[in-house]
Short mmCIF file of C-alpha atoms in Angstrom, two decimals:
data_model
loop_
_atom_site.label_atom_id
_atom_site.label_comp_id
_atom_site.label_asym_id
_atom_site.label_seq_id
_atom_site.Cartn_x
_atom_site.Cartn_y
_atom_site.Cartn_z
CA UNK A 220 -14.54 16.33 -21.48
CA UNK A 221 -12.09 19.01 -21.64
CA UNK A 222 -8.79 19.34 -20.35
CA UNK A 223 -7.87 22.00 -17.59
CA UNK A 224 -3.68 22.75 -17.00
CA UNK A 225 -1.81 24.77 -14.70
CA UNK A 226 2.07 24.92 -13.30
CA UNK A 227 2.76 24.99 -9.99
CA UNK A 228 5.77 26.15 -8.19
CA UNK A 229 7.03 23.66 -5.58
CA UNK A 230 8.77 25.98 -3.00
CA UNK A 231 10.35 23.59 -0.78
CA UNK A 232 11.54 19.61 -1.15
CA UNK A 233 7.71 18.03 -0.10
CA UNK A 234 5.47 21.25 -1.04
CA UNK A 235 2.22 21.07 -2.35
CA UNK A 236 0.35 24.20 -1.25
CA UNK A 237 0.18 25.40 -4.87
CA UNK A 238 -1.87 22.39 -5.81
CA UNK A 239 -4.14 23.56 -2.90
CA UNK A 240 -4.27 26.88 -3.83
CA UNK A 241 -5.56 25.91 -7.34
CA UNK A 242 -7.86 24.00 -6.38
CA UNK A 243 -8.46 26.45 -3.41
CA UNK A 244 -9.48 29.11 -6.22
CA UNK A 245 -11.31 27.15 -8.67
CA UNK A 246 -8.98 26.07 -11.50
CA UNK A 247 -9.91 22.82 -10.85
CA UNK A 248 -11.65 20.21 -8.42
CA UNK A 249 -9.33 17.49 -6.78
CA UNK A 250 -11.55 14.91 -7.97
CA UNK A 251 -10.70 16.08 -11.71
CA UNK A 252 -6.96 15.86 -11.75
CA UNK A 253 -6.06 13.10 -13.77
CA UNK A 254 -2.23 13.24 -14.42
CA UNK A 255 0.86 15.41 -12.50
CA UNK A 256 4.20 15.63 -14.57
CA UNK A 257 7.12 17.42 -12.29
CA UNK A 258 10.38 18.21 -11.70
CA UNK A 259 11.95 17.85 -8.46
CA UNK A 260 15.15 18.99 -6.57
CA UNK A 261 17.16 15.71 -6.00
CA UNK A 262 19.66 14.33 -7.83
CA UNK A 263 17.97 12.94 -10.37
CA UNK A 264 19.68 9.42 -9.92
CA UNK A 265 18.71 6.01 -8.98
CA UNK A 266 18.73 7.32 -4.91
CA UNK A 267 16.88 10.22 -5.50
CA UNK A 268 14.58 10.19 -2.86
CA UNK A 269 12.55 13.63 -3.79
CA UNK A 270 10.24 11.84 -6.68
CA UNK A 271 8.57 10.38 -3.50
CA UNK A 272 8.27 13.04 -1.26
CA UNK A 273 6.47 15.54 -3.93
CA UNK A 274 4.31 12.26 -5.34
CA UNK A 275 3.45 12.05 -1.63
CA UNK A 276 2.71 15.43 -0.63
CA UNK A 277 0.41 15.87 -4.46
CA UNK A 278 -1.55 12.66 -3.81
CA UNK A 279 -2.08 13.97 -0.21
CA UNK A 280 -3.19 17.32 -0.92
CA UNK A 281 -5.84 15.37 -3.67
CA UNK A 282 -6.90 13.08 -0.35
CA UNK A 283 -7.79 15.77 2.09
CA UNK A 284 -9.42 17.75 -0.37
CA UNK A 285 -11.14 15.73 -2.75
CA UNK A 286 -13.51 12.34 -2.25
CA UNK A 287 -11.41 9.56 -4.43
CA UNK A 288 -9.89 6.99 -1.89
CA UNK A 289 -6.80 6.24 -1.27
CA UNK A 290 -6.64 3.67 -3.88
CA UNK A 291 -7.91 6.10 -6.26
CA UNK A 292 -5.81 8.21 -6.08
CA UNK A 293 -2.32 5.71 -5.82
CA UNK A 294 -3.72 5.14 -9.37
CA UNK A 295 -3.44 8.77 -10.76
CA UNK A 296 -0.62 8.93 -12.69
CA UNK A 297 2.48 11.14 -11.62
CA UNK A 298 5.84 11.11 -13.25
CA UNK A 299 8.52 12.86 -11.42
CA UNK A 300 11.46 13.75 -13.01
CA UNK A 301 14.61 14.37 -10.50
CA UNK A 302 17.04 17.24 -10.65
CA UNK A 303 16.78 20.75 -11.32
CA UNK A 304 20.28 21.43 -12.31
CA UNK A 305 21.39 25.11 -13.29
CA UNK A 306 18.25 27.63 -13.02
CA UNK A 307 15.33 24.93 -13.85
CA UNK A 308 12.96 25.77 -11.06
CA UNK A 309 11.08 22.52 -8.98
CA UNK A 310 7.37 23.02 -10.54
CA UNK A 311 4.01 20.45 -11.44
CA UNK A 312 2.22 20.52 -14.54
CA UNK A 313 -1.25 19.88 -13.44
CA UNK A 314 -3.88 18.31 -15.45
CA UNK A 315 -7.74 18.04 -14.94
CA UNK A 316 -10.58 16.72 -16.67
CA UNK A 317 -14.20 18.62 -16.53
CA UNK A 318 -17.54 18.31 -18.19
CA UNK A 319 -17.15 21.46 -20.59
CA UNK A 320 -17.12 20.43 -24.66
CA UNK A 321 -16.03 22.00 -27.61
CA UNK A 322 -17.51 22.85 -31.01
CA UNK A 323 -16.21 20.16 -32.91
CA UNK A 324 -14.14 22.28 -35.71
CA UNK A 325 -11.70 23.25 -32.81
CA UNK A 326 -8.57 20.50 -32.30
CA UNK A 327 -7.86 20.97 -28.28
CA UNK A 328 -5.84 18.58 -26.05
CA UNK A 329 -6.94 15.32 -24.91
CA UNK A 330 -4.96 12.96 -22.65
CA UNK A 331 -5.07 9.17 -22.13
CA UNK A 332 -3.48 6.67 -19.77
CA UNK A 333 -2.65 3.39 -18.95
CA UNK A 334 -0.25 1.09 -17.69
CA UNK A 335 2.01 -1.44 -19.69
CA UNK A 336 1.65 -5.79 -18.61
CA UNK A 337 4.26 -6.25 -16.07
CA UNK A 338 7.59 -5.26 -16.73
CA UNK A 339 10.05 -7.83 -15.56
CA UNK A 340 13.37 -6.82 -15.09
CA UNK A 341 15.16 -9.40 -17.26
CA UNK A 342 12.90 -7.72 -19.89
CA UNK A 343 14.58 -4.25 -19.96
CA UNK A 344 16.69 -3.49 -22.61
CA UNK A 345 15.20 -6.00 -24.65
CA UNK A 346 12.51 -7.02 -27.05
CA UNK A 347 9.86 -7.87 -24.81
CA UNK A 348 10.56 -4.14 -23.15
CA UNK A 349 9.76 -2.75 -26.43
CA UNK A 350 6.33 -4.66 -27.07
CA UNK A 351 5.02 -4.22 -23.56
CA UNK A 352 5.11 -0.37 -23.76
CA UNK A 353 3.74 0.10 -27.75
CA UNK A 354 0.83 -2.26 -26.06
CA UNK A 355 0.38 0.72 -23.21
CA UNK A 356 0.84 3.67 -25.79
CA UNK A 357 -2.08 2.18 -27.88
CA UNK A 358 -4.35 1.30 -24.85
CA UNK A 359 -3.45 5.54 -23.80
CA UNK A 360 -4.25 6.46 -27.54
CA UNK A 361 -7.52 4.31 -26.94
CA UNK A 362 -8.33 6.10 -23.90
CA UNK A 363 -7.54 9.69 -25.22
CA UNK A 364 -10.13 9.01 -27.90
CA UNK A 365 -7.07 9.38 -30.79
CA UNK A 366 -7.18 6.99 -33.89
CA UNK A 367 -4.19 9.11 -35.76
CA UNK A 368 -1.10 8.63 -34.59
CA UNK A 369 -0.54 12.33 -36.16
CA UNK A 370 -2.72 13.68 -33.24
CA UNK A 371 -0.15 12.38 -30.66
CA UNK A 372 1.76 14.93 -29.37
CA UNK A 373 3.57 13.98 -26.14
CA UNK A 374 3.98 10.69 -24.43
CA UNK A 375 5.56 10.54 -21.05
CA UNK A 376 6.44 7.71 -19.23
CA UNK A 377 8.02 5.92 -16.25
CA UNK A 378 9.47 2.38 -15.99
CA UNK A 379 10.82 0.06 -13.96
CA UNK A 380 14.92 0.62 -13.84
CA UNK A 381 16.88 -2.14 -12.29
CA UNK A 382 17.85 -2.60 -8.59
CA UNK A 383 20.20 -4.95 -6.77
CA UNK A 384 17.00 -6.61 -5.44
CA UNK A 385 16.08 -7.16 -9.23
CA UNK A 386 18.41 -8.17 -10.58
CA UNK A 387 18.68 -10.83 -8.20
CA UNK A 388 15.03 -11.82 -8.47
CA UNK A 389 15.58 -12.10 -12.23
CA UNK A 390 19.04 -14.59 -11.59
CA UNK A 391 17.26 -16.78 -9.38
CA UNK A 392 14.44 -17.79 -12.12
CA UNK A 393 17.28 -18.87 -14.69
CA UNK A 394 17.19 -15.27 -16.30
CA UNK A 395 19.96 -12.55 -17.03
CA UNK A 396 19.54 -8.97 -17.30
CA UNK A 397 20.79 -6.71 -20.13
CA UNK A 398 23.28 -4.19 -17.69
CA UNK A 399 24.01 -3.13 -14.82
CA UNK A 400 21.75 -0.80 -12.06
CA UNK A 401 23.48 2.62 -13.13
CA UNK A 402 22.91 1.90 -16.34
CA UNK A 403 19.56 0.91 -16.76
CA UNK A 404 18.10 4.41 -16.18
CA UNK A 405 19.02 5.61 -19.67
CA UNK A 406 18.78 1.80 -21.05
CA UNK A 407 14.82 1.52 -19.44
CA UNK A 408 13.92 4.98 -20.79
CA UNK A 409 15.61 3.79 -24.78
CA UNK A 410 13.95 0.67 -24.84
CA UNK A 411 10.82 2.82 -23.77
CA UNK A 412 11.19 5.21 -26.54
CA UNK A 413 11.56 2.63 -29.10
CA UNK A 414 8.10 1.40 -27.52
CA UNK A 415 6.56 4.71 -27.88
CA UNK A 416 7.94 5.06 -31.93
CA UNK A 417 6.91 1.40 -32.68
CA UNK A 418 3.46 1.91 -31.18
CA UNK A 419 3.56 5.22 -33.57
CA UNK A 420 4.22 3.85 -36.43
CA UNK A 421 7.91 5.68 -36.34
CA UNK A 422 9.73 2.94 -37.02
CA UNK A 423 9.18 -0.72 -37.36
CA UNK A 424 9.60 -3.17 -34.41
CA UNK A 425 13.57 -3.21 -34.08
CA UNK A 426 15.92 -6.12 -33.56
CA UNK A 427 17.30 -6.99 -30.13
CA UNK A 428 20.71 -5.80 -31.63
CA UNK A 429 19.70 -2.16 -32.10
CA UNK A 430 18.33 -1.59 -29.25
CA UNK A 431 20.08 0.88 -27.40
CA UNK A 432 22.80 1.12 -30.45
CA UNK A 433 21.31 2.09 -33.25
CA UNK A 434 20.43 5.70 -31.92
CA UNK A 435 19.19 6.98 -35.32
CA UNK A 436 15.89 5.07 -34.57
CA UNK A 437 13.88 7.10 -32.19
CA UNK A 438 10.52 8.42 -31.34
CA UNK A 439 10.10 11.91 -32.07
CA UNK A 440 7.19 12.57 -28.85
CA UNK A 441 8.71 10.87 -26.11
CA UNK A 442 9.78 11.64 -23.03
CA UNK A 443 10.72 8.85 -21.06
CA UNK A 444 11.27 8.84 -17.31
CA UNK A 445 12.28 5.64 -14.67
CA UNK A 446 12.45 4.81 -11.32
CA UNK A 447 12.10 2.71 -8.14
CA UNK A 448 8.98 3.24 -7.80
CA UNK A 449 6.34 0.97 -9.91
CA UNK A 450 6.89 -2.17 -12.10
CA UNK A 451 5.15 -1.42 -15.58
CA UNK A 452 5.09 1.11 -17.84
CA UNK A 453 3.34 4.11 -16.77
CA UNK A 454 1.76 6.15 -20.01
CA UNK A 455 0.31 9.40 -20.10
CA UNK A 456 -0.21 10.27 -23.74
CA UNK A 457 -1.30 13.83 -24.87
CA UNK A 458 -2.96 14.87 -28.09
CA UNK A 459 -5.24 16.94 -29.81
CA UNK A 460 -8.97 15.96 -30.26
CA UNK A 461 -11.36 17.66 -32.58
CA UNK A 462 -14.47 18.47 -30.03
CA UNK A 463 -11.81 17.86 -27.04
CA UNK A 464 -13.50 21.11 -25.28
CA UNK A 465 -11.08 23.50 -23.41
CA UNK A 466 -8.73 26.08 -24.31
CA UNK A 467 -5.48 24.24 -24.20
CA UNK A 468 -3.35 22.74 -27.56
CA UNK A 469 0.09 20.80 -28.11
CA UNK A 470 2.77 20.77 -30.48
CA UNK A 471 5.97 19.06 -31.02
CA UNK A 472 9.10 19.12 -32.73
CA UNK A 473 12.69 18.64 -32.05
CA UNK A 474 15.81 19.81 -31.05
CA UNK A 475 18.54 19.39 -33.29
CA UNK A 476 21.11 19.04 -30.80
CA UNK A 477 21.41 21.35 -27.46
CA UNK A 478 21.29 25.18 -29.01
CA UNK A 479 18.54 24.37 -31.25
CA UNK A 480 16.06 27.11 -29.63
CA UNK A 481 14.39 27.02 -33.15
CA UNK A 482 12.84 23.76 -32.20
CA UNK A 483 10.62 25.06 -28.70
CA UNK A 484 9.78 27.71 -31.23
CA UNK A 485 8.47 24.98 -34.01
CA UNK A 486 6.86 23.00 -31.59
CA UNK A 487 5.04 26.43 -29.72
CA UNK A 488 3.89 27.59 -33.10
CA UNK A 489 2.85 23.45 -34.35
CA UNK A 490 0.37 24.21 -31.27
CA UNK A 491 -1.19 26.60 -32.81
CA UNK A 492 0.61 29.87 -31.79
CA UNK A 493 1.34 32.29 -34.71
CA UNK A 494 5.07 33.37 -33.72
CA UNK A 495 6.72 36.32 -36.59
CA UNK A 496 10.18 34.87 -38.46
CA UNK A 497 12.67 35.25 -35.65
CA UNK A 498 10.82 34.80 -32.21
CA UNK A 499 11.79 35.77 -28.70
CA UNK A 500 9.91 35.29 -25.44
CA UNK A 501 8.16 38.26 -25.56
CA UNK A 502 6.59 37.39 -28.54
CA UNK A 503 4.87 34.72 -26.89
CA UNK A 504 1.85 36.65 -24.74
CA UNK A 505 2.12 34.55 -21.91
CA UNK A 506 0.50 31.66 -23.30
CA UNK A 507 2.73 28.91 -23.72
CA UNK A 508 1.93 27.10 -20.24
CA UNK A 509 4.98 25.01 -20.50
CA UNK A 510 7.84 22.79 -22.67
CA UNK A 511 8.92 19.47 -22.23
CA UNK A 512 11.80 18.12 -23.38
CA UNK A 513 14.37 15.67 -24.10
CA UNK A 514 18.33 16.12 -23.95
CA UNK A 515 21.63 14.50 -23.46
CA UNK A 516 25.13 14.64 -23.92
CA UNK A 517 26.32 14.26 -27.42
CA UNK A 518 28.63 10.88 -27.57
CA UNK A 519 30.86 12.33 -30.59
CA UNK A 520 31.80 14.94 -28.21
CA UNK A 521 30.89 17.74 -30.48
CA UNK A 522 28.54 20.64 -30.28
CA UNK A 523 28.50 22.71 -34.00
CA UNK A 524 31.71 21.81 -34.62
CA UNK A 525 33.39 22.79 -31.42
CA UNK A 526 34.76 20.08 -28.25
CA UNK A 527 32.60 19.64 -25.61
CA UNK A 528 34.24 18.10 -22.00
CA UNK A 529 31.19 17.13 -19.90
CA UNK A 530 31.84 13.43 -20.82
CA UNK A 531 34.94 13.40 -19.45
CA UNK A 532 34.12 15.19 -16.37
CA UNK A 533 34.71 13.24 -13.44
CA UNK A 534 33.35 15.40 -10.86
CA UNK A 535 29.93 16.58 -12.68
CA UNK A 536 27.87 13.84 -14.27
CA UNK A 537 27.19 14.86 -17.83
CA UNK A 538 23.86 14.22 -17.41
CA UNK A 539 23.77 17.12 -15.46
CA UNK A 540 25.87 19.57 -17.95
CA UNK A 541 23.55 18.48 -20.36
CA UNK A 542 20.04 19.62 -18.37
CA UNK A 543 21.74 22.55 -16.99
CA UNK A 544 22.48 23.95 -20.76
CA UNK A 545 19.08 23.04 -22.65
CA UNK A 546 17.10 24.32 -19.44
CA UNK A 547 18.75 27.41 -19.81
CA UNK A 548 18.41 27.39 -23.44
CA UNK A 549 14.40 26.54 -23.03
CA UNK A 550 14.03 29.25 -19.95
CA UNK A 551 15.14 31.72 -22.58
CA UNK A 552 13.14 30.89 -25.03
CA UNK A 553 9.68 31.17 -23.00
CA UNK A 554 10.91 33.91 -20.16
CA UNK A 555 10.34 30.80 -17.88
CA UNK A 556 13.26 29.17 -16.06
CA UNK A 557 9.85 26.88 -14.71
CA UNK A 558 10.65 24.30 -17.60
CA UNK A 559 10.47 20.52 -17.91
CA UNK A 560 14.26 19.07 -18.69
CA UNK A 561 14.81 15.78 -18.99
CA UNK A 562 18.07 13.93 -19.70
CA UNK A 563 18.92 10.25 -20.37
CA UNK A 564 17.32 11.06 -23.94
CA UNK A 565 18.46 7.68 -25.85
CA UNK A 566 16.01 6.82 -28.87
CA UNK A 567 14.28 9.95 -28.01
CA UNK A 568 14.64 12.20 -30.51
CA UNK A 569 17.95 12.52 -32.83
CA UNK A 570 21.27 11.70 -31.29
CA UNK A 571 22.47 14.91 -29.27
CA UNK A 572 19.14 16.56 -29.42
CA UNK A 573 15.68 15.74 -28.36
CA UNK A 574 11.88 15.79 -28.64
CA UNK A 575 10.51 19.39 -27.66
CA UNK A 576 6.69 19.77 -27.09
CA UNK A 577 5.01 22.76 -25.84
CA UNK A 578 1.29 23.09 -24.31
CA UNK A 579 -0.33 26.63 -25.28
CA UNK A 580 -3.16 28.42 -23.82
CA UNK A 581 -5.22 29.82 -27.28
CA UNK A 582 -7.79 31.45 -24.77
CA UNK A 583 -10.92 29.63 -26.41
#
């Protein structure tokens, strides 16, 4: 069962006519898409109301022109990722599954899902955060058809963050919860990514102590979204598969901190693309299909030696600094400003850096 990819520009808040259109042409069926990962216009905080309109307007376009039911397709996974800050274009990553197969000598990309036991919200932050998502990264891995933990590439997810309804949920059953509701976005998405490592065999389970402390443990492949919008651990795990079928691979590596355009390049060429010494964009042929990737303000303050202010901004969240800098530093480095920049990077990828993977079309 091969795996079929394209990005798609979303043109206005709740657009999906580029879905359509790929379908429209062939690409790919409705009934094969299997997983969405987007960026969307909002503000890419706990309010940000645009994850729902384009995860409405996708599973809408896959209703009216596909067969699944509505229940179906609820179940497809789609992480949205809020806020498009600097020149980071709103866009989809599409992926579909067909019949075709591969000779199996060729490694091409697989993809597996799955959903995490019930993530309470007195459990964020904490242990039991931790061992519910490694037990949805392996039951992804399972589904992807991976046994190596080396063939994992890529593992996004969404979880639960808290809310004031929560929260109070969790105080009237005798339970506290770990921090507050602004922040528990970057505390649901660290706890994830010391999930996704533990699951990996990255690091060993941590103690309750380090988590969200001890930022030198982290998972070097995930990206790690949250929201409003579902109460487990949504996993979409991406590999490579000897036999997979398709023309698609992915690669990963890291960014060292925010100017580290050296690490898209490692993690284009671990995908297979042969890139000369000192790559540009042009170099590239058009087939990288898209990065993902990881960032956030460094706490020391420091980038290479010189002061950075945008944590003591008070009118621009650093969060956003942070995205607006790497996206342009990642639009550069594929000729693409359509790139997939994620903050709130905490156990994801060294401290003031992040995890970088990049999808490449090899054509065969």
């Amino acid at each position: 069962m091969a795996v079929e990819v394209a990005k798609i520009e979303i043109k206005s808040v709740a657009d999906a006519s580029g879905l359509e259109e790929c379908i429209r042409s062939g690409q790919m069926k409705a009934d094969e898409v299997i997983a969405v990962v987007g960026k969307t216009e909002g503000n890419g905080g706990v309010n940000d109301f645009t994850r729902i309109l384009a995860d409405q307007a996708f599973r809408g376009v896959l209703m009216k022109m596909g067969t699944r039911s509505e229940d179906e397709v609820k179940q497809i996974p789609m992480v949205w990722s809020g806020g498009c800050d600097g020149i980071i274009t709103p866009h989809a990553t599409v992926f579909a599954r067909n019949d075709k197969t591969g000779p199996a000598d060729k490694s091409r990309l697989t993809i597996g899902t799955a959903m995490s036991p019930a993530i309470l919200p007195e459990d964020i932050g904490r242990p039991a955060m931790v061992e519910k998502v490694a037990e949805g990264v392996r039951a992804a891995m399972k589904d992807a058809g991976i046994s190596d933990p080396k063939d994992v590439h890529y593992v996004q997810t969404k979880t639960p963050l808290l809310t004031i309804e929560t929260i109070k949920d969790a105080e009237k059953r005798g339970h506290t919860v770990f921090c507050d509701v602004h922040e528990s976005m970057g505390v649901s998405n660290g706890t994830t990514g010391l999930g996704i490592a533990v699951a990996l065999g990255e690091i060993e389970m941590p103690k309750a102590e380090q988590i969200c402390r001890k930022l030198d443990l982290y998972s070097s492949v995930a990206s790690c979204s949250s929201g409003v919008e579902l109460d487990a651990a949504q996993v979409v795990l991406f590999g490579n598969r000897a036999g997979a079928g398709g023309r698609y691979r992915i690669g990963h590596s890291v960014m060292e901190d925010a100017l580290d355009i050296d690490g898209i390049y490692r993690a284009i060429s671990d995908a297979g693309l042969e890139l000369p010494d000192r790559p540009r964009a042009s170099d590239l042929g058009g087939k990288v299909v898209n990065c993902f990737m990881k960032c956030e303000a460094d706490k020391r303050g420091l980038l290479r030696g010189r002061r950075q202010i945008m944590l003591d901004d008070s009118d621009v969240h650093h969060h956003r600094h942070s995205k607006a800098a790497v996206g342009g530093v990642a639009a550069l480095a594929i000729g693409d400003p359509a790139v997939f920049v994620s903050v709130d990077a905490m156990h994801q990828g060294p401290h003031g850096g992040g995890p970088t993977i990049a999808i490449v079309d090899l054509g065969e």
